[in-house]
């Protein structure tokens, strides 16, 4: 929560310095921490429309999706108290995802979930394949697309992320 508040304070400071309305700087924000040794844990806080999800090694999904009644552009317009928290263990062969709404809005679709699971498990794809996946043609996902993945590599003896 401290990191979120610091980001909000910085946005407000810049808006004041630039003599503009802080709403002109409105955006979404997600911050998190990752432990890199077993058990691999991801803890995150999100304000706005970021989706936080985990795909298990067997293709199961656990997701925290934003309340769609909120405007996606909330930082610095809403207090940190509106942040959603998420914490999960990333098991070997699984991947944690943080996605902007351009991809996160597609997660209710089984077809989108299946494509992501097939292309992202059990190990990270090559960078160009990952970029192509983020840009997949879904026909109804028109917003910006950002995707961050954290894999717990099951092929690593040390259990590295």
Backbone as JSON, one array per atom type, in Angstrom:
{
  "sequence": "XXXXXXXXXXXXXXXXXXXXXXXXXXXXXXXXXXXXXXXXXXXXXXXXXXXXXXXXXXXXXXXXXXXXXXXXXXXXXXXXXXXXXXXXXXXXXXXXXXXXXXXXXXXXXXXXXXXXXXXXXXXXXXXXXXXXXXXXXXXXXXXXXXXXXXXXXXXXXXXXX",
  "N": [[0.83, -1.19, 0.0], [2.03, 1.18, 0.66], [3.75, 1.69, -1.52], [1.89, 2.15, -3.55], [0.64, 4.45, -2.56], [2.81, 6.21, -2.62], [3.23, 6.39, -5.39], [0.82, 7.61, -6.17], [1.06, 10.04, -4.8], [3.27, 11.11, -6.16], [2.26, 11.42, -8.77], [0.31, 13.34, -8.25], [1.98, 15.44, -7.41], [3.43, 16.0, -9.77], [1.32, 16.76, -11.45], [0.46, 19.1, -10.16], [2.79, 20.63, -10.36], [2.91, 20.9, -13.13], [0.72, 22.39, -13.48], [-1.85, 21.4, -14.07], [-4.9, 19.5, -14.22], [-5.16, 16.78, -12.01], [-6.62, 14.64, -12.93], [-5.97, 14.45, -15.58], [-3.78, 12.87, -15.56], [-4.67, 10.42, -14.94], [-4.67, 6.93, -14.47], [-4.01, 3.37, -14.45], [-2.68, 1.14, -11.96], [-0.43, -1.3, -10.84], [1.36, -3.08, -8.45], [3.87, -5.25, -7.12], [5.35, -8.05, -5.34], [7.75, -10.68, -5.56], [8.71, -13.81, -4.43], [11.59, -15.66, -5.02], [12.41, -18.21, -4.54], [11.33, -21.52, -3.7], [8.62, -21.78, -1.35], [7.32, -20.31, -4.25], [6.0, -17.19, -4.19], [3.64, -14.78, -5.16], [2.7, -11.54, -4.51], [0.43, -8.94, -4.81], [-0.82, -5.61, -5.4], [-3.48, -3.83, -6.78], [-4.82, -1.08, -8.52], [-7.51, 0.02, -10.35], [-8.07, -1.32, -13.65], [-6.53, -3.67, -13.9], [-5.94, -7.14, -14.33], [-5.29, -9.89, -12.3], [-3.92, -13.04, -12.38], [-3.56, -16.63, -12.17], [-2.32, -19.38, -13.9], [-2.56, -22.73, -13.52], [-0.36, -25.62, -13.51], [-1.84, -27.64, -14.62], [-3.61, -26.35, -16.18], [-5.71, -25.1, -14.88], [-7.48, -22.19, -13.65], [-7.06, -19.27, -11.64], [-8.3, -16.28, -10.79], [-8.32, -12.72, -10.27], [-10.42, -10.32, -10.99], [-11.1, -6.94, -11.97], [-13.65, -4.73, -10.64], [-15.99, -3.98, -12.9], [-17.61, -1.77, -12.88], [-16.19, 0.36, -12.12], [-14.27, 3.16, -13.2], [-11.56, 2.67, -15.44], [-9.42, 4.36, -15.19], [-8.04, 5.32, -12.5], [-5.99, 6.12, -10.74], [-4.59, 9.15, -9.85], [-7.06, 9.38, -8.59], [-8.59, 8.03, -6.73], [-8.61, 6.7, -3.4], [-5.96, 4.76, -1.85], [-7.16, 2.81, -0.39], [-8.99, 1.6, -2.04], [-7.64, -0.27, -3.41], [-7.06, -3.53, -4.73], [-6.03, -6.55, -3.3], [-3.86, -9.33, -3.84], [-2.64, -12.53, -3.45], [-0.68, -15.34, -3.99], [0.53, -18.7, -4.24], [2.81, -19.78, -6.62], [2.86, -22.62, -8.23], [5.2, -25.24, -9.26], [5.66, -25.35, -12.79], [3.59, -23.65, -13.33], [2.11, -20.39, -14.1], [2.08, -16.97, -13.23], [0.06, -14.21, -14.02], [-0.16, -10.8, -14.89], [-2.33, -8.62, -16.21], [-3.36, -5.98, -18.37], [-6.56, -4.46, -19.11], [-6.98, -4.94, -21.82], [-6.26, -7.56, -22.4], [-7.07, -8.86, -20.06], [-9.86, -8.55, -19.99], [-10.64, -10.52, -21.66], [-10.49, -12.92, -20.29], [-12.85, -14.16, -19.17], [-13.69, -15.65, -21.32], [-13.61, -18.93, -22.41], [-12.24, -19.77, -24.67], [-10.19, -17.83, -24.98], [-8.81, -18.22, -22.55], [-7.99, -20.88, -22.96], [-6.23, -20.61, -25.18], [-4.22, -18.97, -24.04], [-3.31, -20.66, -21.93], [-2.37, -22.87, -23.4], [-0.29, -21.72, -24.87], [1.36, -20.56, -22.96], [2.15, -22.38, -21.05], [4.24, -25.24, -20.42], [6.44, -23.7, -19.9], [8.1, -20.47, -20.33], [7.34, -18.91, -23.44], [9.31, -18.24, -26.45], [10.49, -14.83, -26.82], [9.43, -13.38, -29.08], [7.22, -14.96, -29.74], [5.74, -14.64, -27.43], [5.17, -11.9, -27.6], [3.59, -11.92, -29.91], [1.44, -13.39, -28.97], [0.38, -11.66, -27.05], [-0.61, -9.8, -28.77], [-2.71, -11.1, -29.99], [-5.44, -11.81, -32.23], [-8.53, -11.18, -31.28], [-10.92, -10.08, -31.86], [-12.71, -8.72, -30.15], [-11.25, -7.56, -28.18], [-10.09, -4.66, -27.71], [-8.67, -2.73, -26.34], [-5.67, -1.29, -24.81], [-2.88, -3.51, -24.45], [-1.13, -5.19, -22.11], [1.0, -7.53, -20.73], [2.33, -9.32, -18.11], [4.31, -11.98, -17.17], [5.06, -14.48, -14.76], [6.87, -17.23, -14.35], [7.05, -20.36, -12.71], [9.51, -22.37, -13.04], [9.36, -25.66, -13.76], [11.32, -27.25, -14.72], [13.66, -26.59, -13.56], [16.19, -27.37, -11.35], [16.7, -25.98, -9.01], [14.34, -24.74, -8.55], [13.92, -22.24, -9.59], [12.54, -19.05, -10.55]],
  "CA": [[0.0, 0.0, 0.0], [2.94, 2.33, 0.69], [4.22, 1.97, -2.88], [0.77, 2.76, -4.27], [0.46, 5.82, -2.1], [3.94, 6.99, -3.13], [2.97, 6.67, -6.81], [-0.27, 8.59, -6.22], [1.62, 11.32, -4.37], [4.14, 11.61, -7.23], [1.38, 11.88, -9.86], [-0.29, 14.61, -7.82], [3.03, 16.45, -7.41], [3.7, 16.37, -11.16], [0.15, 17.49, -11.95], [0.5, 20.44, -9.58], [3.94, 21.29, -10.98], [2.55, 21.21, -14.52], [-0.49, 23.22, -13.41], [-2.92, 20.72, -14.79], [-5.78, 18.69, -13.39], [-4.6, 15.44, -11.8], [-7.39, 13.68, -13.73], [-5.26, 14.29, -16.86], [-2.75, 11.86, -15.35], [-5.34, 9.23, -14.42], [-4.18, 5.69, -15.06], [-4.12, 2.22, -13.56], [-1.4, 0.83, -11.36], [-0.29, -2.56, -10.1], [2.7, -3.31, -7.92], [3.91, -6.53, -6.45], [6.61, -8.67, -4.95], [7.86, -12.09, -5.93], [9.79, -14.56, -3.82], [12.12, -16.44, -6.14], [12.73, -19.58, -4.1], [10.12, -22.2, -3.22], [7.47, -21.68, -2.26], [7.28, -19.07, -5.02], [4.78, -16.45, -3.86], [3.42, -13.47, -5.76], [1.75, -10.7, -3.78], [0.24, -7.74, -5.63], [-1.89, -4.66, -5.16], [-3.87, -3.23, -8.05], [-5.85, -0.05, -8.6], [-7.93, 0.15, -11.74], [-8.6, -2.47, -14.37], [-5.57, -4.76, -14.09], [-6.37, -8.47, -13.93], [-4.24, -10.71, -11.72], [-4.38, -14.42, -12.57], [-2.58, -17.72, -12.17], [-2.69, -20.59, -14.64], [-1.85, -23.85, -12.89], [0.33, -26.54, -14.42], [-2.83, -28.48, -15.29], [-4.51, -25.51, -16.97], [-6.75, -24.46, -14.07], [-7.33, -20.75, -13.53], [-7.46, -18.54, -10.46], [-8.17, -14.9, -11.26], [-8.93, -11.59, -9.58], [-10.73, -9.34, -12.02], [-11.6, -5.7, -11.39], [-15.06, -4.37, -10.69], [-16.15, -3.26, -14.16], [-18.37, -0.54, -12.72], [-15.24, 1.43, -11.85], [-13.49, 3.67, -14.32], [-10.22, 2.09, -15.43], [-8.43, 5.39, -14.88], [-8.35, 5.67, -11.12], [-4.86, 6.71, -10.01], [-4.64, 9.31, -8.4], [-8.38, 9.91, -8.26], [-9.23, 7.27, -5.66], [-7.65, 6.38, -2.34], [-5.32, 3.45, -1.84], [-8.09, 1.86, 0.23], [-9.74, 0.91, -3.1], [-6.75, -1.24, -4.06], [-7.34, -4.96, -4.55], [-4.82, -7.3, -3.0], [-3.85, -10.68, -4.39], [-1.45, -13.26, -3.06], [-0.83, -16.74, -4.36], [1.71, -19.52, -4.46], [2.92, -20.21, -8.01], [3.4, -23.98, -8.19], [6.05, -25.6, -10.41], [4.95, -25.55, -14.05], [2.49, -22.69, -13.41], [2.5, -19.03, -14.44], [1.28, -15.86, -12.71], [-0.11, -13.19, -15.05], [-0.74, -9.5, -14.6], [-2.76, -8.16, -17.53], [-4.26, -4.84, -18.49], [-7.89, -4.89, -19.56], [-6.97, -5.39, -23.21], [-6.25, -9.03, -22.35], [-7.83, -9.32, -18.9], [-11.29, -8.62, -20.3], [-10.9, -11.75, -22.41], [-10.39, -14.12, -19.47], [-14.09, -14.93, -19.02], [-13.86, -16.51, -22.49], [-12.85, -20.18, -22.35], [-11.35, -19.83, -25.83], [-9.01, -17.02, -24.67], [-8.07, -18.93, -21.5], [-7.35, -22.06, -23.55], [-5.09, -20.16, -25.99], [-3.17, -18.54, -23.12], [-2.75, -21.83, -21.24], [-1.64, -23.68, -24.38], [0.91, -21.01, -25.33], [2.19, -20.08, -21.86], [2.57, -23.48, -20.18], [4.69, -25.17, -19.03], [7.61, -22.81, -19.77], [7.91, -19.24, -21.1], [7.6, -19.01, -24.88], [10.29, -17.26, -26.93], [10.0, -13.45, -26.7], [8.58, -13.0, -30.22], [5.96, -15.69, -29.63], [5.02, -13.99, -26.34], [4.66, -10.63, -28.15], [2.5, -12.25, -30.84], [0.31, -13.82, -28.16], [-0.21, -10.45, -26.47], [-1.29, -9.1, -29.86], [-3.63, -12.03, -30.67], [-6.66, -11.24, -32.81], [-9.69, -11.73, -30.59], [-12.13, -9.49, -32.41], [-13.43, -7.85, -29.23], [-10.32, -7.01, -27.2], [-9.56, -3.53, -28.46], [-7.93, -1.78, -25.51], [-4.24, -1.54, -24.7], [-2.57, -4.85, -23.97], [0.13, -5.4, -21.42], [0.96, -8.8, -20.02], [3.54, -9.7, -17.41], [4.21, -13.37, -16.73], [6.08, -15.0, -13.85], [6.81, -18.68, -14.43], [7.83, -21.21, -11.8], [10.05, -23.36, -13.97], [9.41, -27.01, -13.2], [12.5, -27.93, -15.23], [14.82, -26.06, -12.87], [16.46, -28.12, -10.13], [16.65, -25.09, -7.85], [13.02, -24.16, -8.43], [14.01, -20.82, -9.93], [11.47, -18.38, -11.28]],
  "C": [[0.88, 1.26, 0.0], [3.44, 2.71, -0.69], [3.12, 2.61, -3.72], [0.59, 4.22, -3.86], [1.58, 6.72, -2.6], [3.73, 7.34, -4.6], [1.87, 7.72, -6.97], [0.25, 9.97, -5.85], [2.49, 11.93, -5.47], [3.31, 12.12, -8.41], [0.77, 13.22, -9.49], [0.74, 15.74, -7.83], [3.32, 16.93, -8.82], [2.53, 17.17, -11.74], [0.15, 18.92, -11.44], [1.63, 21.25, -10.21], [3.64, 21.74, -12.4], [1.3, 22.08, -14.62], [-1.63, 22.66, -14.26], [-3.74, 19.89, -13.8], [-5.17, 17.29, -13.23], [-5.38, 14.38, -12.57], [-6.74, 13.47, -15.11], [-4.18, 13.22, -16.77], [-3.36, 10.53, -14.9], [-4.9, 7.99, -15.2], [-4.5, 4.54, -14.12], [-2.74, 1.93, -13.01], [-1.47, -0.52, -10.67], [1.16, -2.68, -9.67], [2.7, -4.65, -7.2], [5.3, -6.95, -6.06], [6.56, -10.14, -5.32], [8.99, -12.7, -5.11], [10.28, -15.54, -4.87], [12.58, -17.84, -5.75], [11.46, -20.23, -3.56], [9.87, -21.96, -1.74], [7.46, -20.31, -2.94], [5.94, -18.4, -4.74], [4.78, -15.11, -4.58], [2.38, -12.77, -4.91], [1.65, -9.4, -4.57], [-0.89, -6.89, -5.09], [-2.21, -4.01, -6.5], [-4.96, -2.19, -7.83], [-6.22, 0.05, -10.07], [-8.29, -1.19, -12.34], [-7.6, -3.58, -14.66], [-6.19, -6.07, -13.59], [-5.15, -9.22, -13.43], [-4.72, -12.15, -11.79], [-3.23, -15.39, -12.47], [-3.15, -18.85, -13.0], [-1.88, -21.72, -14.02], [-1.25, -24.75, -13.96], [-0.66, -27.43, -15.18], [-3.87, -27.65, -16.05], [-5.65, -24.89, -16.2], [-6.44, -22.99, -13.89], [-7.78, -20.26, -12.18], [-7.26, -17.08, -10.84], [-8.87, -13.92, -10.32], [-9.15, -10.52, -10.63], [-11.32, -8.1, -11.38], [-13.11, -5.56, -11.5], [-15.26, -3.5, -11.92], [-17.02, -2.02, -14.05], [-17.45, 0.64, -12.43], [-14.59, 1.89, -13.14], [-12.12, 3.02, -14.28], [-9.15, 3.09, -15.02], [-8.68, 5.93, -13.48], [-7.22, 6.33, -10.35], [-4.61, 8.09, -10.59], [-6.01, 9.71, -7.88], [-9.07, 9.2, -7.1], [-8.19, 6.86, -4.62], [-7.11, 4.96, -2.46], [-6.25, 2.39, -1.25], [-8.89, 1.08, -0.81], [-8.88, -0.13, -3.81], [-7.21, -2.66, -3.74], [-6.03, -5.66, -4.26], [-4.98, -8.73, -3.5], [-2.56, -11.33, -3.95], [-1.67, -14.72, -3.37], [0.53, -17.41, -4.44], [1.69, -19.93, -5.93], [3.62, -21.57, -7.99], [4.31, -24.25, -9.38], [5.21, -25.88, -11.65], [3.78, -24.6, -14.25], [3.03, -21.32, -13.76], [1.53, -18.05, -13.79], [1.22, -14.8, -13.8], [-0.69, -11.92, -14.45], [-1.07, -8.92, -15.96], [-3.58, -6.9, -17.43], [-5.56, -5.34, -19.1], [-7.93, -5.35, -21.0], [-6.89, -6.9, -23.34], [-7.11, -9.55, -21.21], [-9.32, -9.43, -19.16], [-11.64, -9.89, -21.08], [-10.92, -13.0, -21.55], [-11.71, -14.83, -19.18], [-14.34, -15.89, -20.19], [-12.99, -17.76, -22.37], [-11.87, -20.28, -23.51], [-10.07, -19.03, -25.57], [-8.17, -17.71, -23.6], [-7.33, -20.13, -22.06], [-6.13, -21.68, -24.39], [-3.94, -19.76, -25.07], [-2.52, -19.73, -22.43], [-1.9, -22.66, -22.19], [-0.31, -23.04, -24.76], [1.87, -20.61, -24.21], [2.7, -21.18, -20.94], [3.28, -24.55, -20.99], [5.87, -24.22, -18.81], [7.35, -21.55, -20.6], [8.17, -19.47, -22.58], [8.74, -18.06, -25.27], [9.66, -15.86, -26.96], [9.09, -13.04, -27.85], [7.24, -13.71, -30.18], [5.09, -15.07, -28.53], [4.39, -12.69, -26.85], [3.49, -10.89, -29.09], [1.26, -12.68, -30.07], [-0.4, -12.62, -27.55], [-1.03, -9.7, -27.52], [-2.31, -9.98, -30.58], [-4.9, -11.33, -31.13], [-7.86, -11.91, -32.17], [-11.0, -11.13, -31.09], [-12.87, -8.56, -31.46], [-12.53, -7.28, -28.13], [-9.56, -5.88, -27.86], [-8.66, -2.6, -27.66], [-6.44, -2.13, -25.5], [-4.01, -2.94, -24.12], [-1.17, -4.89, -23.38], [-0.02, -6.7, -20.65], [2.33, -9.06, -19.41], [3.33, -11.12, -16.93], [5.36, -13.72, -15.81], [5.9, -16.51, -13.82], [7.6, -19.3, -13.28], [8.26, -22.39, -12.64], [10.16, -24.71, -13.3], [10.63, -27.78, -13.67], [13.78, -27.46, -14.56], [15.02, -26.82, -11.56], [16.33, -27.25, -8.88], [15.27, -24.48, -7.63], [12.98, -22.69, -8.77], [12.79, -20.34, -10.68], [12.03, -17.83, -12.55]]
}
